[in-house]
Every structure is written in C-alpha cells, then in structure tokens.
Amino acid sequence: MEVKIRYGYFDNINREYVIERPDIPVSWTNYLGVKDLCTIISHNAGGYSFYKSAEHGRITRFRPNGVPLDRPGHYTYLRDDETGEYWSISWQPVGKDLERATYQCHHGLSYSRFICDYFGIHAEQLLFIPINDDVELWDVVIKNTSDKIRKLSIFSYLEFSFQHIEIDNQNLQISLYASGSSYKDGIIEYDFFYEPWNYHFLASNFDPDSYDCVRDRFLGNYRTETNPIAVERGECHNSTELGGNHCGSLHKRIILDSGEEIRVIFMLGVGSREEKGRMIKHKYSDFKNVDNAFNGLKEYWQEKLSNLQVNTPHQGMNTMLNTWTIYEAETCVVWSRFASFIEVGGRTGLGYRDTSQDAMSCIHTNPNKCKQRILELLNGLTSMGYGLHLFDPEVFKSQKDQLPGVKLPTVKPTPKQEDIIHGLEDVCADDALWLVATVCEFVKETGDVAFFDKVVPYADKKEGTVYEHLKKILDFSADHVGQNGICQGLRADWNDCLNLGGGESAMVTFMHYWALKIFIEAAKHLGRDDDVQKYTAMADKVKKACEDLLWDDKWYVRGFTKTGRKIGTQESIEGKLFLNAQSWAVYSEVASEKRGKMCMDAVNDHLYSKYGLHLLWPAYSKPDDEIGYVTRVYKGIKENGSIFSHPNPWAVIAECILGRGDRALKFYDAILPYSQNDIIEIREAEPYSYCQFIMGKDHTAHGRARHPWLTGTAGWFYMAATKYILGIKVNFDGLVIDPCIPKDWKEFQVQRNWRGATYKINVKNPHSVMKGIKSIRLNGKLVECPISPQKSGSVNDIEVIME
Ligand code: GLC
C-alpha cells in the first residue's frame, strides 16, 4: 500500500504554511525582506542573508548542499542552567528527539516563525525584516510552562560571511584576514578593514552576560553547531579578533517563574555600530517598534494581495493564487533568480528572458519594482535589437551611484560597459521578444501611455524611446531567419539546451508572431498607422511561414537543425513531440482551431502525467550536437523530458484559447504543488512553491520536484489562471472578462483593483458551459467588453452570466 506523507498544512487565515514535522528530507525555504536586505531561511532556520547582491553583499555564511543539511543559520539556543540541558528553538541544529520535543515552523509572507516545546519551556523565534530598516529582527519569546522556577540561558548564533561570496569560498588568504570583529556596548560589529564603508552588526535589547565573535571559540574544536562548547558550558568566551572566522553570539541569563515569559530581540543589521547599530538597538529595544514593524509588513502584503483575490470552487487554486503563487512571482522579480539554496550567490544580475517574464506577472502588485526591472532590461538591449543574455544592471549606473573606489587587490577587474556587450554568438533568440509583451502589459496595467515615449539608452550606443526599442526587437527577429524563413535558434531559445545556432526554432517564430500582435495593438492605440501597416505585413508573413512549414500532420515540429533536419516530427525516434511547439502555436494564435485541437490532443496523449506535462517525448538518449545539449542530459531530468514546470501554464493557456476548460484544469491540477501536499515522499519539495522541474517518467524518481521558488512557472501560472481560466484581463482601454472554466463550476468571484478603482466580479455559469458570455452588467447596467476604467476610488459590481 502507498504510504502518504505530509509534513504540514496551509493556514489560509494567516496566509502561512505550517510545518509540523521538521524532519523533511530537503530544505523548505522562505524569503525574508522586501527591499534591499534578504534572508533565505529553511524550516530549520538554516540559511543566509545578503544586502542587495547575493554575490557581493553577503552578510551570513551558508554551506550549500552540505552535510548536515542547511548549515549554518540564524539560531537561538536555550540552556537550562541547572541541568545543563540545551536545545535550539528550531529543530536543528541541536536536533532533539522528536518523540520528546515538538517543533513547528510557520513560513509566512516575508517572515518565518519557529516554535518549540521542550523541557517545560515554550519558545518562539520570529524572523523578519522591517520594510524600512536594513535589519533582520529575531523576536524571541520564552515561556516557562513548568511548575517551578527556571534558570535559563539564551544564546544567539550566526556565522558572518566575507561580503564577496567567491572570495569567501575560494580565496581564504583574503577572506580570513580582511575582516574582523569587535564588541562594545552590547553590539558586535563585523568590519571589512579594506572597505571602511562596509559593516554588519548584531545587537539585542539586553545587556549581554557574555558574547563571542570568534566562531571557533563559540563552537569549540571538533564540534559543530549541534553541540557548541559555549552553550554546553553556559557561557561565551568574550572573544573578538582581527581576521579569522566570525560569528554573532550574544548570551543572556534569565530566571522565569512558573508561567512567566520573557521577550528578547536580536538585531542583525547593515551598517557600523556607530552609524546604525546604536540607533537600531535603541529603536528595536522598544517592543512597540518591533510590533509596528511586523504589522507594517503584514499590511504591506495585505494591501498588495488585495489587488486581486479570487474565490472559486477550487480550494487549491484559491490558496495558491491568493497567496503563494503571487508571492513566488514577486520573489523572482524582487531578488532576481540568483539567490536560493540552489543558486547560492555565484551569479549576479538579471537573466534577460527570465526577468522579462517575471516582470509581466506582478505589475498589479508591485508596479515600481516591475518598472525598475523593465527599464533595466531596456537598457540591456543592444541597438541591434537583441538583449544581453545575463547582465548586471549596475554597470549601466553612473559612477557616482557606485561604491567608493578602494579596490580589493584580488577581485577580478571591474568590466567596462563595452566589455559586457556580447556578440551574436551568445544571443538567445527569444530573450528580448518577451519584453515587448512586458512593456505593453505595464502600460495596460498602469495607464502610463507616455512610457512608450520615454527615452532609454541602449546597452552599446545611442538611445531611443521605449517604443523604438520594441521595434528593434521585432526587426531583429525578422532579420534573423534561417533558410526556411523561420527564426534562427541561435545560442538557444527559451530552452537553454536546444542550441540550434543557424538552425530554426518554431517556438521563437510563434513568439515573434505573438509579440507582433501585441505591438500592433499598442501601435493602433497610439495611432501610429505606418507601424500598424508595416508590422501587420510582417506578422502575416510570419504566420504564413509557420503554417506552411511547421505543421507536421498531427502536430507542429519544434524546428530545423542547421542542416535542415526536422526536430520533433512523427518520424523522429527520440524527441518526437515537444510541448512548447504545440502550446505556442495555439497561444500565439497562429494555429487554426482544427490544428490547435489536434496538436493539444497529442500533448494530452503523449506528454501528460499525473505530476504534470513533460517537455518532450520520448527523452533523448543519444548525443546529437546539431540539436544541442538537451541530448546530453540524463533522461527525465530538466530539459530532456522532465516535467519542466515553466511551460505547463502555456498549455493551460492554449486549452483556454481552445475553449476546453476541463482540459485546462486537468493540466493546472496535475502540477499544482498544493495538490501534492500529502505525497511528499514523492515530491519532496515545498508544496507551496512551484519548482523548476519534476523528474519525468523516464527517470527512476518520477514525481520528485527540484529547484523551488526561482522559476518563471509562478508568474506564468498566475497569469494562466487569472487571465485565461478566470479570464480577467486588462487592456489599453478597458477590462476584459472572458473565462474558460470546467463545466461543473457553477460560479466564481474575483475582486480586482485596477487604476484606483475596485471591481467585484461575480461570474455565474447556470448552463454548465466552459466558455462564452451571455451578458455583463456593470453596477446593474448591461455593458460590453472592454469595460472602460471606472473612476478612481469607486467600487463596482460586475455580474457576468456565461452561456
Ligand atoms: C531555466 C532558465 C530559463 C530557461 C529554462 C529552460 O529555468 O532559467 O531561462 O528558459 O531553464 O531552459
């Protein structure tokens, strides 16, 4: 019999995921911080902090992929000073017997709370970062639940990291001698002697009884975080040092009567003791300020989320859309894709395609950050019309915004702006096309039409309006076609491992058509008729090429190698059918209804599994370098026939366009993390986060999910579900409502804020259809779509009847 294992549950009231069993086989993480300071923390309080950049701004150290899991972290130890018994508030690092101690971890929106009951003591440790201060607060409450007086010691522990991760990992002759620690007035300061503008500190709301800044003094020789000597003996050594490995441990002895509790605050901050440390210590020693900061964070998320809330008959969809999927999408936009337990800080900056896609999904919840990302990407576009595949937007900032000019002796030379402009051989054919949709989406959401005429520099030379940037992107794709007239695949297309070079990519051509349509709509809105004509002619040509060359009797091919071989055709033995070629044929609206249905039926027949849709079938087993690296990946993993998550929502969108709501939901459900809450023995990864991929059916671990959080899946599933299943979209001049739902849904509601007005949308489906609208009433009056924007501040009822 199959054993079903779950480790926790969704608490919808508090918007938390509550972990009741901490002995999960992998790390289940959360992100703290919404501006510049970030901590990635596991369900066992393991993890690391950084300021602005996970590569250059490291604050605490982490040993990724280590044994034991998730070390070190941001820990609080408790010790019974009468018996010497000690433990940590998070299960690890001390790791008490789960038969005798109970632990919970509540991962919430930008906070995590660890709860422990052991030895007659109830303890909580809440970690969060206030919106407006660069400090991580540890709000610790300890309660004596036994019937006698207790003498206890509390210790904080974290390990400081050299600020530059590569030096910290690889160049110990710098990292061990260029940073030091000191202690004064209850504040530990970690300094970088070379960079006297760079400091981190740890403070608390109490006068410590002892402290340690030297890691190996705190831990002791041949010990680990599991059994630190300082905790074992009940006192730190008051150690500091110039050079070496540093930690932050502040120790306090307390006495609690039976039933009595005490609250203690630790503060891990950015800045020097004098400039920031004292101020922060003073401010957050007042519990009112801690409470206000935490409430501020809760309100921040509440306000964001109130911009779109759904109530459907599907509990999993409600939980994921209302909280977790948008939270994940925002995380990708705010922190980019290079800080997690998988990407541990070796890279910095923005992936062109990833960021463009992420930034289109949460404009309604984070318009400012999305706008910043869009401008950075526009700046990362070359005057030829291709995007820099991976670049650090900092290089485009003027010198005065950058750090003071003292340079570490062994850091790699700072690249000049012109050094980072790569040539055609490194262009990914899809990269910039995404941005066309993202920019238009931004204007539709915000109504900021003038944005099209904003002047932005190109990465290499000159400048142009945003609108001109978009034209260059479309022209680049038109100019870079292969022998058949289909867009060249270049270094890669969306699929990093499909390396076609001068061969041709169906997906990019479908995307080109899609981006053209979106652009033409904008040009019409702006009244730029010449461009409407020019790009309509281009779009017609692209569509014809697709329909003439890419259809393969039952489905669309994925492309052609540079020697003209078809990829993803009936005759192929491996890689016969590719998901993206089908979903994008339909999503771009290149495919006729008939072909669309046929190719998506093939997807259902050959790519579907109960954990989601496979990226291709059958997986490759023989290297074929004309197709690319995908043929050298193990079968069933990542791009070679895993259930790559990111393309799954495109198939959902395709089914919605075809009007098949039941099928759309079937695809949505299969991969929904929420639905896998009780099969963690198979999934392993967090059930509140989409993962980059799930092992495919050709792999022995079919169903195992890997690489949580930083995947375009979240943003795209959010868009697929809200805009295509629930069918609530905004365009330049109004709100469009066009749902495609399972026929057994009787009704659903969506509340959407748009350009200052609120829309309470109630959709009824009395005739059990999947698609089609009979009538729409706005505040009681019959209207047609698009519904023009209503007055800012107004609250509007919209009733929709499907038929
Ligand atoms: C990874 C990359 C993304 C790419 C995908 C498929 O998720 O971040 O850019 O599209 O893999 O190769």
PDB file of N, CA and C in Angstrom, residues 592-633:
ATOM      1  N   SER A 592      -4.829  27.259 -36.494  1.00  0.00           N
ATOM      2  CA  SER A 592      -6.282  27.262 -36.675  1.00  0.00           C
ATOM      3  C   SER A 592      -6.887  26.439 -35.544  1.00  0.00           C
ATOM      4  N   GLU A 593      -8.200  26.551 -35.362  1.00  0.00           N
ATOM      5  CA  GLU A 593      -8.835  25.796 -34.279  1.00  0.00           C
ATOM      6  C   GLU A 593      -8.609  24.295 -34.475  1.00  0.00           C
ATOM      7  N   LYS A 594      -8.723  23.884 -35.744  1.00  0.00           N
ATOM      8  CA  LYS A 594      -8.597  22.449 -36.020  1.00  0.00           C
ATOM      9  C   LYS A 594      -7.191  21.933 -35.672  1.00  0.00           C
ATOM     10  N   ARG A 595      -6.194  22.626 -36.172  1.00  0.00           N
ATOM     11  CA  ARG A 595      -4.820  22.203 -35.880  1.00  0.00           C
ATOM     12  C   ARG A 595      -4.521  22.348 -34.392  1.00  0.00           C
ATOM     13  N   GLY A 596      -5.026  23.424 -33.830  1.00  0.00           N
ATOM     14  CA  GLY A 596      -4.799  23.660 -32.400  1.00  0.00           C
ATOM     15  C   GLY A 596      -5.319  22.496 -31.571  1.00  0.00           C
ATOM     16  N   LYS A 597      -6.527  22.068 -31.882  1.00  0.00           N
ATOM     17  CA  LYS A 597      -7.097  20.966 -31.087  1.00  0.00           C
ATOM     18  C   LYS A 597      -6.304  19.678 -31.303  1.00  0.00           C
ATOM     19  N   MET A 598      -5.917  19.451 -32.561  1.00  0.00           N
ATOM     20  CA  MET A 598      -5.157  18.224 -32.834  1.00  0.00           C
ATOM     21  C   MET A 598      -3.830  18.209 -32.072  1.00  0.00           C
ATOM     22  N   CYS A 599      -3.130  19.317 -32.136  1.00  0.00           N
ATOM     23  CA  CYS A 599      -1.791  19.285 -31.513  1.00  0.00           C
ATOM     24  C   CYS A 599      -1.907  19.244 -29.996  1.00  0.00           C
ATOM     25  N   MET A 600      -2.906  19.899 -29.439  1.00  0.00           N
ATOM     26  CA  MET A 600      -3.028  19.835 -27.979  1.00  0.00           C
ATOM     27  C   MET A 600      -3.568  18.466 -27.534  1.00  0.00           C
ATOM     28  N   ASP A 601      -4.301  17.781 -28.423  1.00  0.00           N
ATOM     29  CA  ASP A 601      -4.684  16.393 -28.096  1.00  0.00           C
ATOM     30  C   ASP A 601      -3.450  15.503 -28.037  1.00  0.00           C
ATOM     31  N   ALA A 602      -2.516  15.774 -28.940  1.00  0.00           N
ATOM     32  CA  ALA A 602      -1.276  14.990 -28.911  1.00  0.00           C
ATOM     33  C   ALA A 602      -0.535  15.227 -27.592  1.00  0.00           C
ATOM     34  N   VAL A 603      -0.572  16.472 -27.125  1.00  0.00           N
ATOM     35  CA  VAL A 603       0.050  16.790 -25.831  1.00  0.00           C
ATOM     36  C   VAL A 603      -0.610  15.957 -24.733  1.00  0.00           C
ATOM     37  N   ASN A 604      -1.921  15.954 -24.746  1.00  0.00           N
ATOM     38  CA  ASN A 604      -2.652  15.197 -23.724  1.00  0.00           C
ATOM     39  C   ASN A 604      -2.324  13.700 -23.810  1.00  0.00           C
ATOM     40  N   ASP A 605      -2.232  13.199 -25.023  1.00  0.00           N
ATOM     41  CA  ASP A 605      -1.989  11.751 -25.199  1.00  0.00           C
ATOM     42  C   ASP A 605      -0.567  11.337 -24.831  1.00  0.00           C
ATOM     43  N   HIS A 606       0.406  12.168 -25.165  1.00  0.00           N
ATOM     44  CA  HIS A 606       1.796  11.706 -25.033  1.00  0.00           C
ATOM     45  C   HIS A 606       2.608  12.403 -23.941  1.00  0.00           C
ATOM     46  N   LEU A 607       2.205  13.580 -23.536  1.00  0.00           N
ATOM     47  CA  LEU A 607       3.053  14.326 -22.596  1.00  0.00           C
ATOM     48  C   LEU A 607       2.477  14.412 -21.188  1.00  0.00           C
ATOM     49  N   TYR A 608       1.210  14.081 -21.055  1.00  0.00           N
ATOM     50  CA  TYR A 608       0.556  14.216 -19.743  1.00  0.00           C
ATOM     51  C   TYR A 608       1.013  13.137 -18.769  1.00  0.00           C
ATOM     52  N   SER A 609       1.191  13.527 -17.506  1.00  0.00           N
ATOM     53  CA  SER A 609       1.318  12.540 -16.433  1.00  0.00           C
ATOM     54  C   SER A 609       0.635  13.135 -15.212  1.00  0.00           C
ATOM     55  N   LYS A 610       0.427  12.336 -14.188  1.00  0.00           N
ATOM     56  CA  LYS A 610      -0.307  12.865 -13.034  1.00  0.00           C
ATOM     57  C   LYS A 610       0.478  13.932 -12.275  1.00  0.00           C
ATOM     58  N   TYR A 611       1.755  14.130 -12.609  1.00  0.00           N
ATOM     59  CA  TYR A 611       2.524  15.213 -11.981  1.00  0.00           C
ATOM     60  C   TYR A 611       2.726  16.406 -12.912  1.00  0.00           C
ATOM     61  N   GLY A 612       2.145  16.364 -14.085  1.00  0.00           N
ATOM     62  CA  GLY A 612       2.290  17.497 -14.995  1.00  0.00           C
ATOM     63  C   GLY A 612       2.682  17.041 -16.395  1.00  0.00           C
ATOM     64  N   LEU A 613       2.853  18.033 -17.286  1.00  0.00           N
ATOM     65  CA  LEU A 613       3.160  17.738 -18.690  1.00  0.00           C
ATOM     66  C   LEU A 613       4.664  17.684 -18.914  1.00  0.00           C
ATOM     67  N   HIS A 614       5.095  16.668 -19.643  1.00  0.00           N
ATOM     68  CA  HIS A 614       6.514  16.558 -19.975  1.00  0.00           C
ATOM     69  C   HIS A 614       6.880  17.564 -21.065  1.00  0.00           C
ATOM     70  N   LEU A 615       8.141  17.961 -21.042  1.00  0.00           N
ATOM     71  CA  LEU A 615       8.588  18.960 -22.019  1.00  0.00           C
ATOM     72  C   LEU A 615       8.721  18.352 -23.416  1.00  0.00           C
ATOM     73  N   LEU A 616       9.110  17.090 -23.476  1.00  0.00           N
ATOM     74  CA  LEU A 616       9.206  16.426 -24.776  1.00  0.00           C
ATOM     75  C   LEU A 616       9.067  14.918 -24.566  1.00  0.00           C
ATOM     76  N   TRP A 617       8.862  14.212 -25.688  1.00  0.00           N
ATOM     77  CA  TRP A 617       8.701  12.749 -25.613  1.00  0.00           C
ATOM     78  C   TRP A 617       9.105  12.144 -26.941  1.00  0.00           C
ATOM     79  N   PRO A 618       9.767  11.006 -26.945  1.00  0.00           N
ATOM     80  CA  PRO A 618      10.497  10.392 -25.830  1.00  0.00           C
ATOM     81  C   PRO A 618      11.788  11.164 -25.569  1.00  0.00           C
ATOM     82  N   ALA A 619      12.322  10.976 -24.348  1.00  0.00           N
ATOM     83  CA  ALA A 619      13.558  11.673 -23.991  1.00  0.00           C
ATOM     84  C   ALA A 619      14.703  11.200 -24.882  1.00  0.00           C
ATOM     85  N   TYR A 620      15.698  12.048 -25.051  1.00  0.00           N
ATOM     86  CA  TYR A 620      16.868  11.694 -25.875  1.00  0.00           C
ATOM     87  C   TYR A 620      17.808  10.771 -25.113  1.00  0.00           C
ATOM     88  N   SER A 621      18.412   9.835 -25.851  1.00  0.00           N
ATOM     89  CA  SER A 621      19.437   9.013 -25.198  1.00  0.00           C
ATOM     90  C   SER A 621      20.764   9.091 -25.937  1.00  0.00           C
ATOM     91  N   LYS A 622      20.730   9.686 -27.156  1.00  0.00           N
ATOM     92  CA  LYS A 622      21.995   9.744 -27.921  1.00  0.00           C
ATOM     93  C   LYS A 622      22.379  11.194 -28.180  1.00  0.00           C
ATOM     94  N   PRO A 623      23.606  11.542 -27.841  1.00  0.00           N
ATOM     95  CA  PRO A 623      24.039  12.920 -28.106  1.00  0.00           C
ATOM     96  C   PRO A 623      23.885  13.296 -29.577  1.00  0.00           C
ATOM     97  N   ASP A 624      23.381  14.480 -29.807  1.00  0.00           N
ATOM     98  CA  ASP A 624      23.213  14.975 -31.170  1.00  0.00           C
ATOM     99  C   ASP A 624      23.450  16.480 -31.093  1.00  0.00           C
ATOM    100  N   ASP A 625      24.662  16.891 -31.414  1.00  0.00           N
ATOM    101  CA  ASP A 625      25.026  18.280 -31.166  1.00  0.00           C
ATOM    102  C   ASP A 625      24.401  19.271 -32.134  1.00  0.00           C
ATOM    103  N   GLU A 626      23.760  18.779 -33.173  1.00  0.00           N
ATOM    104  CA  GLU A 626      23.000  19.711 -34.016  1.00  0.00           C
ATOM    105  C   GLU A 626      21.716  20.137 -33.307  1.00  0.00           C
ATOM    106  N   ILE A 627      21.260  19.297 -32.395  1.00  0.00           N
ATOM    107  CA  ILE A 627      20.061  19.646 -31.626  1.00  0.00           C
ATOM    108  C   ILE A 627      20.476  20.384 -30.361  1.00  0.00           C
ATOM    109  N   GLY A 628      21.525  19.892 -29.739  1.00  0.00           N
ATOM    110  CA  GLY A 628      22.042  20.648 -28.612  1.00  0.00           C
ATOM    111  C   GLY A 628      22.276  19.833 -27.369  1.00  0.00           C
ATOM    112  N   TYR A 629      22.590  20.556 -26.339  1.00  0.00           N
ATOM    113  CA  TYR A 629      22.972  19.989 -25.054  1.00  0.00           C
ATOM    114  C   TYR A 629      21.856  19.124 -24.466  1.00  0.00           C
ATOM    115  N   VAL A 630      20.628  19.412 -24.866  1.00  0.00           N
ATOM    116  CA  VAL A 630      19.486  18.639 -24.342  1.00  0.00           C
ATOM    117  C   VAL A 630      19.704  17.140 -24.550  1.00  0.00           C
ATOM    118  N   THR A 631      20.406  16.778 -25.607  1.00  0.00           N
ATOM    119  CA  THR A 631      20.609  15.359 -25.895  1.00  0.00           C
ATOM    120  C   THR A 631      21.696  14.750 -25.009  1.00  0.00           C
ATOM    121  N   ARG A 632      22.319  15.581 -24.171  1.00  0.00           N
ATOM    122  CA  ARG A 632      23.370  15.078 -23.285  1.00  0.00           C
ATOM    123  C   ARG A 632      22.943  15.141 -21.821  1.00  0.00           C
ATOM    124  N   VAL A 633      21.664  15.411 -21.605  1.00  0.00           N
ATOM    125  CA  VAL A 633      21.151  15.469 -20.233  1.00  0.00           C
ATOM    126  C   VAL A 633      20.529  14.104 -19.931  1.00  0.00           C
TER     127      VAL A 633
END
